PDB file of C-alpha atoms in Angstrom:
ATOM      1  CA  MET A 811       0.444   0.394  -0.195  1.00  0.00           C
ATOM      2  CA  ASP A 812       1.278   3.048  -0.640  1.00  0.00           C
ATOM      3  CA  LYS A 813       1.012   7.006   0.797  1.00  0.00           C
ATOM      4  CA  LYS A 814      -1.631   7.535  -1.081  1.00  0.00           C
ATOM      5  CA  GLU A 815      -3.871   5.216  -0.656  1.00  0.00           C
ATOM      6  CA  LYS A 816      -3.376   5.356   3.110  1.00  0.00           C
ATOM      7  CA  LYS A 817      -4.838   8.720   2.857  1.00  0.00           C
ATOM      8  CA  ILE A 818      -7.661   7.675   1.070  1.00  0.00           C
ATOM      9  CA  ILE A 819      -8.412   4.894   3.846  1.00  0.00           C
ATOM     10  CA  ILE A 820      -7.742   7.491   6.184  1.00  0.00           C
ATOM     11  CA  ALA A 821      -9.792  10.027   4.620  1.00  0.00           C
ATOM     12  CA  ILE A 822     -12.407   6.995   4.505  1.00  0.00           C
ATOM     13  CA  ILE A 823     -12.474   6.820   8.506  1.00  0.00           C
ATOM     14  CA  VAL A 824     -12.406  10.199   9.040  1.00  0.00           C
ATOM     15  CA  LEU A 825     -15.392  10.816   6.873  1.00  0.00           C
ATOM     16  CA  ALA A 826     -17.656   7.790   8.200  1.00  0.00           C
ATOM     17  CA  VAL A 827     -16.768   8.583  11.674  1.00  0.00           C
ATOM     18  CA  VAL A 828     -18.399  12.040  11.228  1.00  0.00           C
ATOM     19  CA  VAL A 829     -21.485  11.063   9.234  1.00  0.00           C
ATOM     20  CA  LEU A 830     -22.222   8.525  12.538  1.00  0.00           C
ATOM     21  CA  GLY A 831     -21.850  11.179  14.979  1.00  0.00           C
ATOM     22  CA  VAL A 832     -23.835  13.323  13.240  1.00  0.00           C
ATOM     23  CA  ILE A 833     -26.677  10.397  12.677  1.00  0.00           C
ATOM     24  CA  TRP A 834     -26.681   9.542  16.164  1.00  0.00           C
ATOM     25  CA  TYR A 835     -27.512  13.269  17.483  1.00  0.00           C
ATOM     26  CA  LEU A 836     -29.770  13.156  15.110  1.00  0.00           C
ATOM     27  CA  LYS A 837     -31.281  10.395  16.058  1.00  0.00           C
ATOM     28  CA  VAL A 838     -30.299   9.973  19.765  1.00  0.00           C
ATOM     29  CA  GLY A 839     -28.684  12.867  21.634  1.00  0.00           C
ATOM     30  CA  TYR A 840     -31.350  15.068  20.360  1.00  0.00           C
ATOM     31  CA  LEU A 841     -34.251  13.326  22.133  1.00  0.00           C
ATOM     32  CA  LEU A 842     -31.671  13.322  25.161  1.00  0.00           C
ATOM     33  CA  LYS A 843     -31.749  16.679  25.134  1.00  0.00           C
ATOM     34  CA  LYS A 844     -33.772  18.498  27.637  1.00  0.00           C
ATOM     35  CA  PRO A 845     -37.255  20.675  26.649  1.00  0.00           C
ATOM     36  CA  GLU A 846     -36.587  24.007  27.383  1.00  0.00           C
ATOM     37  CA  MET A 847     -39.998  26.049  28.576  1.00  0.00           C
ATOM     38  CA  PRO A 848     -40.428  29.439  26.151  1.00  0.00           C
ATOM     39  CA  GLU A 849     -39.374  32.489  27.498  1.00  0.00           C
ATOM     40  CA  ALA A 850     -42.284  34.490  28.824  1.00  0.00           C
ATOM     41  CA  ASN A 851     -44.284  37.191  27.232  1.00  0.00           C
ATOM     42  CA  ILE A 852     -46.142  38.472  30.024  1.00  0.00           C
ATOM     43  CA  ALA A 853     -45.581  39.718  33.482  1.00  0.00           C
ATOM     44  CA  ILE A 854     -45.645  36.050  35.123  1.00  0.00           C
ATOM     45  CA  GLN A 855     -48.093  35.735  37.985  1.00  0.00           C
ATOM     46  CA  THR A 856     -47.421  32.844  40.639  1.00  0.00           C
ATOM     47  CA  GLN A 857     -49.358  31.586  42.990  1.00  0.00           C
ATOM     48  CA  MET A 858     -47.734  28.854  46.166  1.00  0.00           C
ATOM     49  CA  VAL A 859     -50.690  25.752  46.351  1.00  0.00           C
ATOM     50  CA  ASP A 860     -50.452  22.953  48.882  1.00  0.00           C
ATOM     51  CA  GLY A 861     -47.041  22.094  48.100  1.00  0.00           C
ATOM     52  CA  GLY A 862     -46.860  23.431  44.813  1.00  0.00           C
ATOM     53  CA  ALA A 863     -46.647  26.177  42.638  1.00  0.00           C
ATOM     54  CA  ILE A 864     -48.876  28.001  39.232  1.00  0.00           C
ATOM     55  CA  SER A 865     -47.384  30.506  36.801  1.00  0.00           C
ATOM     56  CA  LEU A 866     -48.942  31.879  34.276  1.00  0.00           C
ATOM     57  CA  ARG A 867     -45.960  32.390  31.768  1.00  0.00           C
ATOM     58  CA  ASN A 868     -47.598  33.043  28.251  1.00  0.00           C
ATOM     59  CA  ALA A 869     -50.586  34.680  26.411  1.00  0.00           C
ATOM     60  CA  ASP A 870     -51.721  35.068  22.670  1.00  0.00           C
ATOM     61  CA  TYR A 871     -54.898  36.448  21.118  1.00  0.00           C
ATOM     62  CA  THR A 872     -55.299  36.366  17.615  1.00  0.00           C
ATOM     63  CA  GLU A 873     -58.274  36.274  14.858  1.00  0.00           C
ATOM     64  CA  ASN A 874     -58.593  32.691  15.106  1.00  0.00           C
ATOM     65  CA  GLN A 875     -57.260  31.728  19.137  1.00  0.00           C
ATOM     66  CA  ILE A 876     -56.018  33.041  22.550  1.00  0.00           C
ATOM     67  CA  LYS A 877     -53.756  30.560  23.618  1.00  0.00           C
ATOM     68  CA  ILE A 878     -52.338  29.839  27.439  1.00  0.00           C
ATOM     69  CA  GLY A 879     -48.990  28.860  28.559  1.00  0.00           C
ATOM     70  CA  TYR A 880     -48.821  27.766  32.206  1.00  0.00           C
ATOM     71  CA  GLU A 881     -46.642  26.129  34.667  1.00  0.00           C
ATOM     72  CA  VAL A 882     -47.141  23.808  36.958  1.00  0.00           C
ATOM     73  CA  LYS A 883     -44.765  22.205  39.290  1.00  0.00           C
ATOM     74  CA  GLY A 884     -44.920  20.282  42.984  1.00  0.00           C
ATOM     75  CA  PHE A 885     -47.325  17.911  41.440  1.00  0.00           C
ATOM     76  CA  SER A 886     -47.193  14.477  39.239  1.00  0.00           C
ATOM     77  CA  LEU A 887     -49.739  13.715  36.064  1.00  0.00           C
ATOM     78  CA  GLU A 888     -50.218  10.601  37.120  1.00  0.00           C
ATOM     79  CA  GLU A 889     -51.904  11.739  40.852  1.00  0.00           C
ATOM     80  CA  TYR A 890     -53.998  14.495  38.881  1.00  0.00           C
ATOM     81  CA  ASN A 891     -55.104  16.021  35.790  1.00  0.00           C
ATOM     82  CA  ILE A 892     -54.506  19.304  35.190  1.00  0.00           C
ATOM     83  CA  ALA A 893     -57.130  21.859  33.673  1.00  0.00           C
ATOM     84  CA  CYS A 894     -57.566  25.354  32.261  1.00  0.00           C
ATOM     85  CA  GLU A 895     -60.698  27.204  31.697  1.00  0.00           C
ATOM     86  CA  LEU A 896     -60.838  30.400  30.205  1.00  0.00           C
ATOM     87  CA  TYR A 897     -63.183  33.316  31.946  1.00  0.00           C
ATOM     88  CA  ARG A 898     -64.906  36.273  29.629  1.00  0.00           C
ATOM     89  CA  ASP A 899     -67.299  39.251  31.872  1.00  0.00           C
ATOM     90  CA  GLY A 900     -67.922  35.749  33.845  1.00  0.00           C
ATOM     91  CA  HIS A 901     -68.793  33.928  31.681  1.00  0.00           C
ATOM     92  CA  LEU A 902     -67.007  30.229  30.255  1.00  0.00           C
ATOM     93  CA  ILE A 903     -65.303  30.530  26.513  1.00  0.00           C
ATOM     94  CA  SER A 904     -62.676  27.933  26.671  1.00  0.00           C
ATOM     95  CA  THR A 905     -61.837  24.478  28.502  1.00  0.00           C
ATOM     96  CA  SER A 906     -58.741  22.945  28.188  1.00  0.00           C
ATOM     97  CA  GLY A 907     -57.548  19.244  29.684  1.00  0.00           C
ATOM     98  CA  SER A 908     -54.259  18.193  30.751  1.00  0.00           C
ATOM     99  CA  THR A 909     -52.440  18.739  26.637  1.00  0.00           C
ATOM    100  CA  GLY A 910     -55.058  20.605  25.317  1.00  0.00           C
ATOM    101  CA  GLY A 911     -52.394  22.350  23.784  1.00  0.00           C
ATOM    102  CA  GLY A 912     -49.889  21.110  24.087  1.00  0.00           C
ATOM    103  CA  LEU A 913     -47.191  20.145  27.028  1.00  0.00           C
ATOM    104  CA  ILE A 914     -43.408  19.575  27.834  1.00  0.00           C
ATOM    105  CA  GLU A 915     -41.869  18.021  31.067  1.00  0.00           C
ATOM    106  CA  LEU A 916     -39.121  19.790  32.157  1.00  0.00           C
ATOM    107  CA  ASP A 917     -38.284  17.887  34.913  1.00  0.00           C
ATOM    108  CA  GLU A 918     -40.083  15.121  37.481  1.00  0.00           C
ATOM    109  CA  LYS A 919     -43.365  17.049  38.657  1.00  0.00           C
ATOM    110  CA  HIS A 920     -42.372  20.098  36.803  1.00  0.00           C
ATOM    111  CA  TYR A 921     -44.217  20.381  33.258  1.00  0.00           C
ATOM    112  CA  TYR A 922     -45.734  23.783  30.460  1.00  0.00           C
ATOM    113  CA  PHE A 923     -48.786  23.442  29.213  1.00  0.00           C
ATOM    114  CA  ILE A 924     -50.271  24.941  26.393  1.00  0.00           C
ATOM    115  CA  GLY A 925     -54.202  25.971  26.215  1.00  0.00           C
ATOM    116  CA  TYR A 926     -55.896  26.937  23.513  1.00  0.00           C
ATOM    117  CA  GLU A 927     -59.078  28.274  22.091  1.00  0.00           C
ATOM    118  CA  ASN A 928     -60.190  28.559  18.390  1.00  0.00           C
ATOM    119  CA  ILE A 929     -62.713  31.766  18.370  1.00  0.00           C
ATOM    120  CA  THR A 930     -63.115  32.157  14.360  1.00  0.00           C
ATOM    121  CA  GLU A 931     -66.868  32.154  16.098  1.00  0.00           C
ATOM    122  CA  MET A 932     -66.223  34.245  18.452  1.00  0.00           C
ATOM    123  CA  ASN A 933     -66.824  37.924  17.685  1.00  0.00           C
ATOM    124  CA  LEU A 934     -64.497  39.867  20.030  1.00  0.00           C
ATOM    125  CA  PRO A 935     -63.214  42.976  21.131  1.00  0.00           C
ATOM    126  CA  GLU A 936     -60.057  44.099  19.861  1.00  0.00           C
ATOM    127  CA  SER A 937     -58.430  44.202  23.766  1.00  0.00           C
ATOM    128  CA  ILE A 938     -60.314  41.532  26.145  1.00  0.00           C
ATOM    129  CA  HIS A 939     -59.967  40.857  30.544  1.00  0.00           C
ATOM    130  CA  LEU A 940     -59.651  37.529  30.616  1.00  0.00           C
ATOM    131  CA  ASN A 941     -60.104  35.583  34.150  1.00  0.00           C
ATOM    132  CA  VAL A 942     -57.580  31.919  33.776  1.00  0.00           C
ATOM    133  CA  GLU A 943     -58.240  29.574  35.674  1.00  0.00           C
ATOM    134  CA  ILE A 944     -55.626  26.610  36.457  1.00  0.00           C
ATOM    135  CA  LYS A 945     -56.801  23.976  38.010  1.00  0.00           C
ATOM    136  CA  VAL A 946     -55.169  20.656  39.897  1.00  0.00           C
ATOM    137  CA  ILE A 947     -57.698  17.530  40.257  1.00  0.00           C
ATOM    138  CA  PRO A 948     -56.640  15.341  42.135  1.00  0.00           C
ATOM    139  CA  ASN A 949     -57.523  11.325  40.947  1.00  0.00           C
ATOM    140  CA  ASP A 950     -58.915  10.237  43.976  1.00  0.00           C
ATOM    141  CA  PHE A 951     -62.272  12.026  44.442  1.00  0.00           C
ATOM    142  CA  ARG A 952     -62.193  11.926  48.415  1.00  0.00           C
ATOM    143  CA  GLN A 953     -59.487  14.907  47.907  1.00  0.00           C
ATOM    144  CA  LYS A 954     -60.028  18.856  47.098  1.00  0.00           C
ATOM    145  CA  SER A 955     -58.879  20.213  43.598  1.00  0.00           C
ATOM    146  CA  ILE A 956     -56.873  23.456  43.594  1.00  0.00           C
ATOM    147  CA  THR A 957     -57.514  26.221  41.963  1.00  0.00           C
ATOM    148  CA  SER A 958     -55.704  29.031  40.791  1.00  0.00           C
ATOM    149  CA  THR A 959     -56.993  32.371  39.226  1.00  0.00           C
ATOM    150  CA  PHE A 960     -54.862  34.456  37.417  1.00  0.00           C
ATOM    151  CA  ASP A 961     -56.044  38.203  35.191  1.00  0.00           C
ATOM    152  CA  VAL A 962     -54.522  39.063  32.523  1.00  0.00           C
ATOM    153  CA  SER A 963     -55.992  42.356  29.743  1.00  0.00           C
ATOM    154  CA  LEU A 964     -54.152  40.992  25.608  1.00  0.00           C
ATOM    155  CA  ASP A 965     -54.822  43.358  23.040  1.00  0.00           C
ATOM    156  CA  LYS A 966     -55.452  41.094  19.820  1.00  0.00           C
ATOM    157  CA  GLU A 967     -52.795  40.297  17.321  1.00  0.00           C
ATOM    158  CA  VAL A 968     -52.588  40.966  13.404  1.00  0.00           C
ATOM    159  CA  LYS A 969     -50.898  38.555  11.318  1.00  0.00           C
TER     160      LYS A 969
END
Protein backbone atom coordinates (compact mmCIF):
# COMPACT_ATOMS: atom_id res chain seq x y z
CA MET A 1 0.00 0.00 0.00
CA ASP A 2 1.45 3.33 -0.94
CA LYS A 3 0.99 6.67 0.84
CA LYS A 4 -1.85 7.78 -1.44
CA GLU A 5 -3.94 4.69 -0.64
CA LYS A 6 -3.31 5.15 3.12
CA LYS A 7 -4.47 8.77 2.94
CA ILE A 8 -7.62 7.75 1.09
CA ILE A 9 -8.41 5.03 3.65
CA ILE A 10 -7.82 7.45 6.56
CA ALA A 11 -10.05 10.07 4.87
CA ILE A 12 -12.82 7.48 4.39
CA ILE A 13 -12.58 6.41 8.04
CA VAL A 14 -12.69 10.03 9.27
CA LEU A 15 -15.65 10.77 7.00
CA ALA A 16 -17.48 7.65 8.22
CA VAL A 17 -16.92 8.64 11.88
CA VAL A 18 -18.22 12.17 11.23
CA VAL A 19 -21.29 10.89 9.34
CA LEU A 20 -22.06 8.32 12.08
CA GLY A 21 -21.65 11.02 14.75
CA VAL A 22 -24.13 13.30 12.96
CA ILE A 23 -26.60 10.44 12.52
CA TRP A 24 -26.31 9.51 16.21
CA TYR A 25 -26.92 13.12 17.28
CA LEU A 26 -29.97 13.47 15.04
CA LYS A 27 -31.47 10.12 16.10
CA VAL A 28 -30.42 9.83 19.77
CA GLY A 29 -28.63 12.92 21.02
CA TYR A 30 -31.44 15.26 20.01
CA LEU A 31 -33.85 13.18 22.08
CA LEU A 32 -31.56 13.40 25.12
CA LYS A 33 -31.65 17.19 25.01
CA LYS A 34 -33.67 18.55 27.92
CA PRO A 35 -36.83 20.40 26.82
CA GLU A 36 -36.99 24.10 27.58
CA MET A 37 -39.87 26.29 28.63
CA PRO A 38 -40.67 29.14 26.23
CA GLU A 39 -39.71 32.65 27.29
CA ALA A 40 -42.53 34.50 29.05
CA ASN A 41 -44.35 37.10 26.96
CA ILE A 42 -46.36 38.59 29.85
CA ALA A 43 -45.53 39.51 33.44
CA ILE A 44 -45.26 36.15 35.21
CA GLN A 45 -47.94 35.60 37.84
CA THR A 46 -47.27 32.83 40.40
CA GLN A 47 -49.36 31.29 43.15
CA MET A 48 -48.04 28.83 45.73
CA VAL A 49 -50.61 26.09 46.42
CA ASP A 50 -50.49 22.96 48.61
CA GLY A 51 -46.81 22.13 48.12
CA GLY A 52 -46.67 23.26 44.52
CA ALA A 53 -46.64 26.36 42.37
CA ILE A 54 -48.69 27.46 39.39
CA SER A 55 -47.46 30.26 37.13
CA LEU A 56 -49.15 32.02 34.23
CA ARG A 57 -46.31 32.80 31.79
CA ASN A 58 -47.69 33.35 28.30
CA ALA A 59 -50.83 34.65 26.67
CA ASP A 60 -51.59 35.35 23.00
CA TYR A 61 -54.78 36.67 21.40
CA THR A 62 -55.19 36.60 17.64
CA GLU A 63 -58.15 36.71 15.25
CA ASN A 64 -58.46 32.94 15.40
CA GLN A 65 -57.18 31.85 18.78
CA ILE A 66 -56.51 32.58 22.44
CA LYS A 67 -53.49 30.68 23.71
CA ILE A 68 -52.36 30.44 27.35
CA GLY A 69 -49.04 29.01 28.57
CA TYR A 70 -48.65 28.04 32.21
CA GLU A 71 -46.16 26.22 34.40
CA VAL A 72 -47.10 23.70 37.09
CA LYS A 73 -44.60 22.45 39.70
CA GLY A 74 -45.05 19.92 42.47
CA PHE A 75 -47.88 17.80 41.06
CA SER A 76 -47.53 14.47 39.24
CA LEU A 77 -49.64 13.84 36.15
CA GLU A 78 -50.07 10.29 37.42
CA GLU A 79 -51.94 11.62 40.46
CA TYR A 80 -53.54 14.79 39.07
CA ASN A 81 -55.28 16.12 35.99
CA ILE A 82 -54.57 19.71 35.04
CA ALA A 83 -57.17 21.89 33.33
CA CYS A 84 -57.29 25.52 32.20
CA GLU A 85 -60.53 27.47 31.95
CA LEU A 86 -60.83 30.91 30.36
CA TYR A 87 -63.56 33.31 31.43
CA ARG A 88 -64.53 36.62 29.87
CA ASP A 89 -67.00 38.81 31.76
CA GLY A 90 -67.82 35.85 34.00
CA HIS A 91 -68.69 33.58 31.06
CA LEU A 92 -66.71 30.42 30.33
CA ILE A 93 -65.22 30.60 26.83
CA SER A 94 -62.77 27.69 26.93
CA THR A 95 -61.70 24.57 28.79
CA SER A 96 -58.62 22.54 27.96
CA GLY A 97 -57.35 19.42 29.68
CA SER A 98 -53.84 18.38 30.58
CA THR A 99 -52.67 18.32 27.00
CA GLY A 100 -55.25 20.59 25.39
CA GLY A 101 -52.70 22.48 23.36
CA GLY A 102 -49.43 20.91 24.32
CA LEU A 103 -47.32 19.66 27.17
CA ILE A 104 -43.62 20.03 27.86
CA GLU A 105 -42.30 17.83 30.67
CA LEU A 106 -39.45 19.84 32.16
CA ASP A 107 -38.56 17.65 35.12
CA GLU A 108 -40.20 15.34 37.61
CA LYS A 109 -43.45 17.03 38.72
CA HIS A 110 -42.60 20.10 36.63
CA TYR A 111 -44.57 20.83 33.46
CA TYR A 112 -45.37 23.59 30.99
CA PHE A 113 -48.83 23.44 29.44
CA ILE A 114 -50.33 25.24 26.48
CA GLY A 115 -54.09 25.66 26.48
CA TYR A 116 -55.85 27.24 23.54
CA GLU A 117 -59.29 28.07 22.25
CA ASN A 118 -60.18 28.58 18.59
CA ILE A 119 -62.32 31.71 18.49
CA THR A 120 -63.11 32.11 14.80
CA GLU A 121 -66.86 32.01 15.50
CA MET A 122 -66.74 34.35 18.52
CA ASN A 123 -67.10 38.07 17.98
CA LEU A 124 -64.57 39.40 20.50
CA PRO A 125 -63.33 43.00 20.77
CA GLU A 126 -59.80 44.19 19.97
CA SER A 127 -58.90 44.12 23.69
CA ILE A 128 -60.14 41.57 26.21
CA HIS A 129 -59.75 40.91 29.90
CA LEU A 130 -59.62 37.23 30.84
CA ASN A 131 -59.85 35.36 34.10
CA VAL A 132 -57.69 32.27 33.77
CA GLU A 133 -58.43 29.41 36.15
CA ILE A 134 -55.89 26.63 36.33
CA LYS A 135 -57.23 23.60 38.15
CA VAL A 136 -55.23 20.77 39.66
CA ILE A 137 -57.73 17.92 40.00
CA PRO A 138 -56.69 14.87 42.06
CA ASN A 139 -57.48 11.42 40.67
CA ASP A 140 -58.58 10.45 44.21
CA PHE A 141 -62.15 11.75 44.45
CA ARG A 142 -61.77 12.14 48.24
CA GLN A 143 -59.32 15.03 47.77
CA LYS A 144 -60.29 18.58 46.85
CA SER A 145 -59.28 20.26 43.61
CA ILE A 146 -56.87 23.18 43.75
CA THR A 147 -57.73 26.27 41.71
CA SER A 148 -55.46 29.20 40.91
CA THR A 149 -57.03 32.26 39.31
CA PHE A 150 -55.13 34.82 37.27
CA ASP A 151 -56.19 37.97 35.44
CA VAL A 152 -54.72 39.01 32.12
CA SER A 153 -55.60 41.73 29.63
CA LEU A 154 -54.76 41.15 25.98
CA ASP A 155 -54.81 43.11 22.77
CA LYS A 156 -55.59 41.25 19.55
CA GLU A 157 -52.48 40.62 17.49
CA VAL A 158 -52.89 41.03 13.76
CA LYS A 159 -50.90 38.52 11.73
